[in-house]
Coordinates of C-alpha atoms in Angstrom, one line a residue:
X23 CA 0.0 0.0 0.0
X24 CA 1.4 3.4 -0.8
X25 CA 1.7 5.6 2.1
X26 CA 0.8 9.3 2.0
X27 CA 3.2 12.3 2.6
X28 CA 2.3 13.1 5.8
X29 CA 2.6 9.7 6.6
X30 CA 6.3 9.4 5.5
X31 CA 7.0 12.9 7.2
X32 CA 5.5 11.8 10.7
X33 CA 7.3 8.2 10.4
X34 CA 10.6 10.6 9.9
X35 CA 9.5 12.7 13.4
X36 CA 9.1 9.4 15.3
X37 CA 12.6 8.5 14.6
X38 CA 14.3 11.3 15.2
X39 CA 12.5 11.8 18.6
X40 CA 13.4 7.9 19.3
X41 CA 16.9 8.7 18.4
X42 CA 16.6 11.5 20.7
X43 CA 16.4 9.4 24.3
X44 CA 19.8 8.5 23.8
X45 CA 21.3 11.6 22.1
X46 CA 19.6 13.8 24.6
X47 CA 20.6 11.5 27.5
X48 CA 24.4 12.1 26.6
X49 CA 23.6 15.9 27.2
X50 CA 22.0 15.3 30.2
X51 CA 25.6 13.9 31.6
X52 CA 27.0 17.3 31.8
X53 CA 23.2 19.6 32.3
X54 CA 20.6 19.4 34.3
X55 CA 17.3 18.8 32.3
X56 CA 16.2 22.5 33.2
X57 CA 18.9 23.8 31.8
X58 CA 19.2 21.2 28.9
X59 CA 15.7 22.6 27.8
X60 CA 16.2 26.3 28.6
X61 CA 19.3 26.4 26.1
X62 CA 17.7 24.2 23.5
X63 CA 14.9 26.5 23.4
X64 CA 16.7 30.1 23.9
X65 CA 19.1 28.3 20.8
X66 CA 15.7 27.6 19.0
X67 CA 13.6 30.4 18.8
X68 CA 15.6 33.1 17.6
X69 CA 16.3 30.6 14.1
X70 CA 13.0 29.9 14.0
X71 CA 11.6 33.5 14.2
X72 CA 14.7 33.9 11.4
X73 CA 13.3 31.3 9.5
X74 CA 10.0 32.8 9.6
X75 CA 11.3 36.3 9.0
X76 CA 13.0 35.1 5.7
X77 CA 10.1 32.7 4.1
X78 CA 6.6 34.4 5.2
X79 CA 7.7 38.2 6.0
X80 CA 7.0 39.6 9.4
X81 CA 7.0 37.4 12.2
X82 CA 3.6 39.0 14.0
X83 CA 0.9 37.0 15.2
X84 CA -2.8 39.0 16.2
X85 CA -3.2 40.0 19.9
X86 CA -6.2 37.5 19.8
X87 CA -4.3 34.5 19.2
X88 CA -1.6 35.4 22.3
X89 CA -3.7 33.7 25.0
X90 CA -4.1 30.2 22.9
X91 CA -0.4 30.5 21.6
X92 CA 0.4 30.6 25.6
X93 CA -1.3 27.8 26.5
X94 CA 0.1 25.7 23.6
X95 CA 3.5 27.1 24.8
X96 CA 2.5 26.1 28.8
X97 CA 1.2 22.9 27.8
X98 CA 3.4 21.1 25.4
X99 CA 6.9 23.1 26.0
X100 CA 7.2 23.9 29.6
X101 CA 4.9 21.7 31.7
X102 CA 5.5 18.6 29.3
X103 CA 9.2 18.9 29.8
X104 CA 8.8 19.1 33.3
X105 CA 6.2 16.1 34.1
X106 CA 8.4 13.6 31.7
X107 CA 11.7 14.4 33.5
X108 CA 10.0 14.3 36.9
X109 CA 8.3 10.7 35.7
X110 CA 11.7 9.2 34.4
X111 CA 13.1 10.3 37.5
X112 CA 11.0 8.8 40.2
X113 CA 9.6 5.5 38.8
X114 CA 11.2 3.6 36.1
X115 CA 11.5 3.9 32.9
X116 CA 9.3 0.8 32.0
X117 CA 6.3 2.1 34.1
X118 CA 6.6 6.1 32.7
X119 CA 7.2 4.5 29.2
X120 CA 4.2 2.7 29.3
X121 CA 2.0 5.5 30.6
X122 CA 3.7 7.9 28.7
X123 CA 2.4 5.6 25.9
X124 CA -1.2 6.6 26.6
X125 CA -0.9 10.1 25.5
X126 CA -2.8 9.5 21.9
X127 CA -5.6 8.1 24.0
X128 CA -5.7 11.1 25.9
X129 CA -5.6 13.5 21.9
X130 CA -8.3 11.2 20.9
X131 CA -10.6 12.0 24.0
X132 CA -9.2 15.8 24.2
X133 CA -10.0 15.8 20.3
X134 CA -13.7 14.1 20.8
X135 CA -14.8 16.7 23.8
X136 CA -13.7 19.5 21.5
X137 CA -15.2 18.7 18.3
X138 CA -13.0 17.2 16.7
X139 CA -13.8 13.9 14.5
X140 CA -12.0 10.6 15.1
X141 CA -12.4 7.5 13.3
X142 CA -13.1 4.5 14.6
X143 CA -9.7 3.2 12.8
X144 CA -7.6 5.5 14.3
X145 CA -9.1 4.7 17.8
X146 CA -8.1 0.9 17.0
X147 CA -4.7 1.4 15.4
X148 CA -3.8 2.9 19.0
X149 CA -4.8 0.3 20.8
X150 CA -3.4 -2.3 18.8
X151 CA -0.4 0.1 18.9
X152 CA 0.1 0.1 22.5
X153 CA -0.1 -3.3 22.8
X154 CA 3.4 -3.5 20.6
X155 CA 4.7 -0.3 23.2
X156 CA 4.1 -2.7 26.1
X157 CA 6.3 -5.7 24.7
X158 CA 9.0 -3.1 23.2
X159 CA 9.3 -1.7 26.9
X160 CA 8.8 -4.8 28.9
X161 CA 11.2 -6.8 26.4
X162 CA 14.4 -4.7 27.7
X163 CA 17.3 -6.5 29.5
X164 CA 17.0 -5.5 33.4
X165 CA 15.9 -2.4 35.0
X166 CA 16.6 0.5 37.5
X167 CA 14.8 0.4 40.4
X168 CA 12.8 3.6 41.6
X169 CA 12.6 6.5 44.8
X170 CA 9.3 7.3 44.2
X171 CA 7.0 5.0 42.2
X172 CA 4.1 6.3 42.9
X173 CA 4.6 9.8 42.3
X174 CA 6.4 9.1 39.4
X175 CA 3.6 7.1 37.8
X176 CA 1.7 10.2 38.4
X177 CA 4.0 12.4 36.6
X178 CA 3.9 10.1 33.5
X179 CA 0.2 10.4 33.9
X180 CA -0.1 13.9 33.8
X181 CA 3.1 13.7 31.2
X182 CA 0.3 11.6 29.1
X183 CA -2.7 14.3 29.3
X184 CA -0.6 17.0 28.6
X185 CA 0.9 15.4 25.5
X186 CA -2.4 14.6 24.6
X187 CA -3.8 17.3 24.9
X188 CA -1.3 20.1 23.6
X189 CA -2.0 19.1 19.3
X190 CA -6.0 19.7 20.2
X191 CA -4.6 23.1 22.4
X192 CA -2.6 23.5 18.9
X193 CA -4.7 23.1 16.6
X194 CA -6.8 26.3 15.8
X195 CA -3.4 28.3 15.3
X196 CA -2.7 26.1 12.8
X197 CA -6.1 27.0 10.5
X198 CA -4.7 30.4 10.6
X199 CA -0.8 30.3 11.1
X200 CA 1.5 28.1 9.0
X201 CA 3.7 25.7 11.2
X202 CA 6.5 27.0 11.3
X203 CA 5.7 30.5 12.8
X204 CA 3.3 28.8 15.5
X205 CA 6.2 26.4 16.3
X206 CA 8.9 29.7 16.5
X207 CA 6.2 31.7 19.4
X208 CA 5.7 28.8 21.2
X209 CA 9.4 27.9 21.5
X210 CA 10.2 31.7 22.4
X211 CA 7.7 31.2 24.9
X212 CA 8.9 28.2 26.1
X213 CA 12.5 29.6 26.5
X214 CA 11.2 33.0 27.8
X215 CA 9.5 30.8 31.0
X216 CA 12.5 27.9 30.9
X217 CA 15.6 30.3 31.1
X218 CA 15.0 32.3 34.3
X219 CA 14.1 28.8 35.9
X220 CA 17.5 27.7 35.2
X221 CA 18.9 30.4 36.5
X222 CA 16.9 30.6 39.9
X223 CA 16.6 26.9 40.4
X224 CA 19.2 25.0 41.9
X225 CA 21.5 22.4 39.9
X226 CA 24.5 21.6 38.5
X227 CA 26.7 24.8 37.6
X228 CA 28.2 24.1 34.6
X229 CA 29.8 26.9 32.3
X230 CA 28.6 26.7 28.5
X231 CA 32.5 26.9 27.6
X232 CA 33.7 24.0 29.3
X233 CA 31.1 21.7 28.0
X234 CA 32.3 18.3 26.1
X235 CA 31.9 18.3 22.0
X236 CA 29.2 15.1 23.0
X237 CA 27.2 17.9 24.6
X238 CA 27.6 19.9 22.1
X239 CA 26.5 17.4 19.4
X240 CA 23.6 16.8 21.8
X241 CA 22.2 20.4 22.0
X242 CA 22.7 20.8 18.2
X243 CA 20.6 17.7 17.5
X244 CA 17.9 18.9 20.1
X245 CA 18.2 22.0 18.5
X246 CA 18.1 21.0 14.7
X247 CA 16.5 17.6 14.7
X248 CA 14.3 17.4 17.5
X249 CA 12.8 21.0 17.7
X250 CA 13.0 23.0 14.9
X251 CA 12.2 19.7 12.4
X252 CA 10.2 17.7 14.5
X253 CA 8.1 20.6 16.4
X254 CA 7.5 22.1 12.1
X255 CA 6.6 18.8 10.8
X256 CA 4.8 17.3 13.9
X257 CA 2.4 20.7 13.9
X258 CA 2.0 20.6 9.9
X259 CA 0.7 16.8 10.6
X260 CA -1.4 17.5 12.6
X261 CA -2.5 20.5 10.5
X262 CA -3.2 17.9 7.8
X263 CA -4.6 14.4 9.2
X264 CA -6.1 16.1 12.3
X265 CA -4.6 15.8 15.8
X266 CA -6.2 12.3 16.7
X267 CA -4.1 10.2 13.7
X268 CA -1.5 12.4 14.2
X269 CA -0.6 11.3 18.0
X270 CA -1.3 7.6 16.7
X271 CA 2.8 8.2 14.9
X272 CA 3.5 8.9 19.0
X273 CA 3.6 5.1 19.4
X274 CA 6.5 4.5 17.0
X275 CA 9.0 6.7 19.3
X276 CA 10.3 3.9 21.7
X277 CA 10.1 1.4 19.0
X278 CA 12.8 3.7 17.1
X279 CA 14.2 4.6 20.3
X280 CA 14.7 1.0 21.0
X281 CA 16.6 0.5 17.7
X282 CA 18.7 3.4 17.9
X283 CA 19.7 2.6 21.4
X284 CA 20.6 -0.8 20.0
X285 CA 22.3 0.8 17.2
X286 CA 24.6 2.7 19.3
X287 CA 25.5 -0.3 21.8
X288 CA 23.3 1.1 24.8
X289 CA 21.1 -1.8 24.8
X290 CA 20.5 -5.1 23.2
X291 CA 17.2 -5.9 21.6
X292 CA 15.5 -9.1 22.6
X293 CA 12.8 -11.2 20.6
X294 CA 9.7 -9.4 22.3
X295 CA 11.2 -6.0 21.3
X296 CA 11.3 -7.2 17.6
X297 CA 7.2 -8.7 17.7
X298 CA 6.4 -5.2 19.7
X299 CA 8.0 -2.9 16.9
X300 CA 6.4 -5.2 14.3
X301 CA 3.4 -4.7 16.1
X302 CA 3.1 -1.1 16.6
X303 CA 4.3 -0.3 12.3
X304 CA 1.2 -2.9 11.7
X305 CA -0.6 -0.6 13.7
X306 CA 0.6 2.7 12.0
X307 CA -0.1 1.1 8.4
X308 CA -3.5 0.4 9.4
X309 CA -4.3 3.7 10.7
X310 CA -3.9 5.2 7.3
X311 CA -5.3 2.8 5.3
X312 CA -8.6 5.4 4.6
X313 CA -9.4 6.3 1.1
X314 CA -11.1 9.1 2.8
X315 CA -7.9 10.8 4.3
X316 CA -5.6 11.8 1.6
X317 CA -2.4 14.0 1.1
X318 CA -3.6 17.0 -0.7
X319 CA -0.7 17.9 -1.5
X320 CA 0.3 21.8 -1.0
X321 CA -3.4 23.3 -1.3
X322 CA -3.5 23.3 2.7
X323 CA 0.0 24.5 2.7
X324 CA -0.5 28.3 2.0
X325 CA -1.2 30.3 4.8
X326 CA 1.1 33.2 4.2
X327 CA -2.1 35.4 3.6
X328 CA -3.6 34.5 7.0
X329 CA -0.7 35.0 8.5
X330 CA -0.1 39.0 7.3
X331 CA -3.6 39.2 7.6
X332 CA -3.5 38.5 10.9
X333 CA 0.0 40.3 11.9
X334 CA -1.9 43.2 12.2
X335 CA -3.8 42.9 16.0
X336 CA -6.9 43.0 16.8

């Protein structure tokens, strides 16, 4: 069966943000995750508003779309961040995997409550999908033990909602702004609320000059890869297939972040792992298979006249 664009270009997201656990873990040696996150975002958002600057014109968004583009910002970039970390620090990584996992359960609810349509496909390919999540996480060699378990399942819960819920918080900016400049406000945002955390919070002190080139490599792929390509691309899926099938595509990230942690001799994959990744691309294959949801191509892709339109306030 051939797969659509948007298909192919949320496949690519997954495994760059499965490659990410380990890439982002070797940062994470040297930073604290506050900090991690307040200089992949301050490094971020002033390419991104470049970016904008130099394919769409001004920058500007109205004064009416400031409150939703702060939630979006609050939701996905700051509290997100925060939940996950706390989660992967206090129970282990099999439990917050796992409810992690549940966020596209979480869109689909968040996406029925507010209108949105989901189809019945879509609400099986994710269960079918987290079935394969279960046996990628539970087939890992061993495991670290935890402080906190239960308060650290609760983190991955909340981790879960607010995943889930930030493409439907998303998603009206999107019928007006193009990707790209909604993804460059919410990551200023994000880095306007993240640095003076960092600075105020206690932590490691660690100066930016003496930082190891594995760090380095780590904050540029954050930067590059994980942020400014997989934020664009995530939000312009879920401009396009709607944020229910979107968040299906979540399920692929610790199949690929399985592999690639294989890949670079961090882990070794077992038999389950290779039934639960088998599993969960059944599951994404399925979810597309819908004559009735098709790549149209660029005629969705134009917003540059909403966006001037709406640079103005009001």
């Amino acid at each position: 069966m051939r797969l659509d664009r948007a298909s192919w270009v949320l496949a690519s997201v997954s495994a760059v943000w499965g490659a990410s656990y380990t890439v982002t873990g070797w940062g994470l040696r040297e930073l604290d995750v506050v900090g991690y996150n307040a200089v992949r975002f301050a490094a971020a958002a002033p390419l991104l508003l470049a970016l904008v600057l130099l394919t769409e014109g001004r920058p500007w968004l109205a004064r009416r779309w400031w409150p939703r583009l702060v939630l979006s910002a609050v939701v996905g970039i700051v509290a997100y961040q925060l939940t996950f970390s706390a989660a992967v620090a206090l129970t282990t990584v099999t439990e917050s995997a796992i409810l992690i996992a549940l966020s596209p359960f979480c869109t689909a609810l968040f996406a029925t409550l507010t209108g949105e349509p989901v189809r019945r496909r879509v609400v099986v390919s994710a269960a079918i999908a987290l079935a394969g999540v279960v046996l990628v996480v539970l087939g890992r060699h061993g495991g670290a033990g935890a402080s906190n378990r239960a308060l650290g399942d609760l983190a991955a819960v909340a981790a879960a909602l607010l995943w889930g819920a930030y493409p439907v918080v998303t998603r009206p900016l999107l019928a007006q702004h193009s990707p790209l400049r909604v993804t460059a406000w919410a990551s200023s945002i994000g880095a306007a609320l993240l640095v003076p955390a960092a600075l105020l919070l206690p932590g490691r002190s660690v100066s930016l000059a003496n930082l190891s080139g594995l760090t380095w490599f780590s904050l540029a792929f954050s930067v590059l890869a994980v942020t400014i390509y997989g934020l664009v691309a995530w939000y312009w899926g879920v401009r396009r297939v709607g944020s229910a099938q979107t968040m299906v595509f979540m399920f692929a990230v610790p199949v690929t972040a399985a592999v690639f942690a294989v890949a670079t001799g961090a882990e070794h994959i077992t038999r389950w792992q290779v039934l639960g990744g088998v599993i969960v691309l059944a599951a994404l294959v399925y979810s597309q298979r819908d004559p009735q949801v098709l790549d149209e191509g660029t005629v969705h892709d134009d917003h540059h006249h909403l966006d001037h339109a709406g640079a103005g306030g009001g």
